[in-house]
């Protein structure tokens, strides 16, 4: 279908080279992960091996709960703030834009050292401190996603209508605005989940064990298993994010559809 | 890395200005939770790194940490990391820019959206799994290596190994090229067809259009994207660590070794001075990036 629309050779060549660039390592490592050296054939032995490790379920659970908490923190913090900024806080916008962008500018290693140096003992001994730091790292993406989504809807009119009908601010944000921008909220949520799930730098520098650091640990015992696990986690995150992109419509098109 | 492009920063939207001055307290209260959160979990830790980098083991002021951080072997590590950042940025920015241009100018709406979503997914890859994926595919036994050899390309003909600086640059391109496509596409999109037509009507050839209009317009965006890629490659940690396991001296890895206690140094705040060095290099790259993006976003709407 796409191919019938190819207008020219340069476009075709670009797609071919880009496709090879993306798919060759992916396909080739998938093939590698299916090799069974002892049996001289291909099969799912390496996959069966890592799934049968007791740590597999354990670390999946750990990483998933850390990621879920960080997504929750970010949404509870950001949705009201970004609504507020778009309604009344225009003066503070440059300042908030700036501080939410900084995690992209500062190397993660520096933040990890700082967290280790400054956070109090009780925070450092609780693994959920990672959720807060993951939330900081996902902040630039989540903030901008929500901001773009809110700019696409007639926020002022909607909130005045809700307030006029007697809803307080809490109800307006939770029951009226959030459902309208649900697509945007969900994509911010899933992006935060994916980023948190794959975070390695802070996790390993603060000496915590999660799913991502476990890959390094098992590579010392079974390289083939570690490669299978890597392919599994990369492909799972690709599919997850692509599905999110396909099924969650951005707020703008949602509103346009509802207005038709 | 960046899903929502950063150029959306500072767009219009500030239509209503000047709320009553009595409300300014309320104004600040609205953003207080976010500012407090960033303060505690981001700015406070960074401030403590800055502060401690000037302290000796007993908490007295010293410049010794920075003296050591600027000497060997850390000087080499900084120069390796900066080289890695520069080469990686240039080798990924050029193909990324070409892909962005061809897709934006010739692709259908559907194809552009497809490429955008694929790029945003690929730009988030990295970490240890990416390193293992490349080791499996392009290692000596990998089928990608075998396939390329069948087409006459032997990547191991020279002195190339995946576990060197060149190898790391090769692996980084997997997320850097898509990042370039994301950050550079809005700029290419901003070169409006009308401009090209206007130039043509005034008698310009295609080459003249590019030399006088297109390239001067795109150049700042290209440089700013390059700076963003530089900062990403310069500070990446996980992939480099999994790939080289210490065989290439890079600053983030050296900091990691100090933190993990793999390397014993009698100055306990040396790692903080190295981290401040990284922050300074990143700021030098990112401040021009933000300024250029701000200017460019004026005509990219």
XYZ file of C-alpha atoms in Angstrom, chain B residues 28-200:
173
model
C 2.707 31.068 42.592
C 0.662 28.600 44.666
C -0.545 26.951 41.440
C 2.947 25.931 40.367
C 4.348 25.425 43.854
C 3.943 21.604 43.988
C 5.841 21.160 40.715
C 8.549 23.657 41.654
C 8.933 22.046 45.096
C 9.187 18.574 43.531
C 11.858 19.676 41.060
C 13.613 21.522 43.852
C 13.857 18.487 46.122
C 14.590 15.785 43.535
C 16.562 17.706 40.930
C 17.965 21.091 41.897
C 18.891 20.197 45.473
C 20.896 17.106 44.421
C 22.691 19.132 41.733
C 23.423 21.937 44.157
C 24.921 19.389 46.554
C 27.206 18.092 43.786
C 28.392 21.618 43.068
C 28.929 22.322 46.765
C 30.716 19.060 47.552
C 32.973 19.331 44.517
C 34.708 22.198 46.322
C 35.106 20.282 49.590
C 37.925 18.065 50.780
C 37.296 14.900 52.823
C 36.815 16.981 55.957
C 34.421 19.515 54.465
C 36.932 22.359 54.062
C 37.118 24.415 50.864
C 39.532 23.117 48.249
C 40.214 23.255 44.507
C 42.144 20.000 44.626
C 39.218 17.919 43.230
C 39.186 20.017 40.079
C 42.959 19.923 39.813
C 42.882 16.121 39.807
C 39.849 16.061 37.500
C 41.751 18.115 34.924
C 44.833 15.917 35.101
C 45.432 12.405 33.790
C 43.730 9.973 33.378
C 40.643 12.156 33.547
C 41.842 14.594 30.910
C 41.997 11.739 28.392
C 38.537 10.603 29.481
C 37.111 14.071 28.869
C 38.786 14.267 25.501
C 37.493 10.757 24.597
C 33.962 11.647 25.691
C 33.970 14.911 23.754
C 35.376 13.153 20.679
C 32.725 10.444 21.018
C 30.021 13.117 21.294
C 31.252 15.086 18.279
C 31.872 12.179 15.893
C 28.682 10.450 16.946
C 26.674 13.669 16.464
C 28.118 14.373 13.016
C 27.852 10.808 11.705
C 24.223 10.575 12.857
C 23.127 14.124 12.023
C 24.010 13.982 8.322
C 22.042 10.796 7.426
C 19.279 11.893 9.813
C 18.960 15.263 8.077
C 18.890 13.642 4.624
C 16.213 11.157 5.718
C 14.161 13.960 7.293
C 14.410 16.033 4.100
C 13.510 13.229 1.695
C 10.613 11.966 3.816
C 9.244 15.460 4.453
C 9.517 16.630 0.863
C 8.459 13.488 -0.986
C 6.566 11.281 1.455
C 2.805 11.162 1.807
C 1.131 12.384 4.983
C 0.675 8.775 6.128
C 4.305 7.880 5.524
C 5.476 10.971 7.412
C 3.351 10.029 10.411
C 4.601 6.440 10.231
C 8.248 7.550 10.157
C 7.606 9.987 13.007
C 6.162 7.311 15.275
C 8.873 4.763 14.400
C 11.563 7.391 15.022
C 10.134 8.334 18.377
C 10.091 4.688 19.462
C 13.651 4.062 18.225
C 14.966 7.232 19.841
C 14.031 5.855 23.279
C 16.142 2.715 22.848
C 19.481 2.428 24.509
C 20.780 0.924 27.660
C 22.173 -2.546 28.102
C 19.662 -4.354 25.828
C 20.761 -2.244 22.835
C 24.387 -3.147 23.483
C 23.561 -6.865 23.627
C 21.452 -6.597 20.476
C 24.406 -5.169 18.526
C 26.848 -7.674 20.011
C 24.555 -10.474 18.811
C 23.923 -8.995 15.364
C 27.286 -7.459 14.439
C 29.578 -9.648 16.522
C 32.001 -11.980 14.752
C 29.358 -14.753 14.793
C 26.363 -12.529 14.060
C 24.172 -13.071 11.023
C 24.175 -9.336 10.184
C 27.964 -9.528 9.880
C 27.614 -12.661 7.734
C 24.965 -11.036 5.534
C 27.078 -7.934 4.960
C 30.070 -10.147 4.147
C 27.961 -11.969 1.566
C 27.412 -8.581 -0.087
C 31.123 -7.902 -0.041
C 31.220 -5.683 3.052
C 33.530 -7.096 5.667
C 33.196 -4.861 8.730
C 36.092 -6.672 10.368
C 38.478 -6.125 7.447
C 40.169 -3.222 9.249
C 40.789 -2.894 12.944
C 37.127 -2.354 13.798
C 35.695 -3.963 16.908
C 32.362 -3.278 18.588
C 34.136 -2.771 21.899
C 36.000 0.352 20.809
C 35.093 4.019 20.439
C 34.105 3.367 16.810
C 31.896 0.484 17.944
C 30.138 2.657 20.511
C 29.550 5.354 17.864
C 28.090 2.689 15.562
C 25.706 1.452 18.272
C 24.654 4.981 19.279
C 23.601 5.733 15.705
C 20.665 3.359 16.266
C 18.961 5.920 18.489
C 20.786 9.079 17.333
C 19.700 8.966 13.661
C 15.993 8.660 14.646
C 16.472 11.472 17.179
C 17.878 13.644 14.394
C 14.882 12.812 12.184
C 12.549 13.945 14.987
C 14.284 17.202 15.846
C 15.182 18.178 12.291
C 11.876 17.393 10.530
C 10.037 20.500 11.796
C 12.799 22.658 10.298
C 12.550 20.948 6.899
C 8.784 21.196 7.106
C 9.194 24.926 7.667
C 10.878 25.381 4.256
C 7.621 26.203 2.586
C 6.850 25.206 -0.927
C 5.723 28.806 -1.572
C 9.227 30.050 -0.868
C 10.675 27.675 -3.387
C 8.044 28.756 -5.909
C 8.589 32.428 -5.132
C 12.313 32.024 -5.696
C 11.666 30.190 -8.956
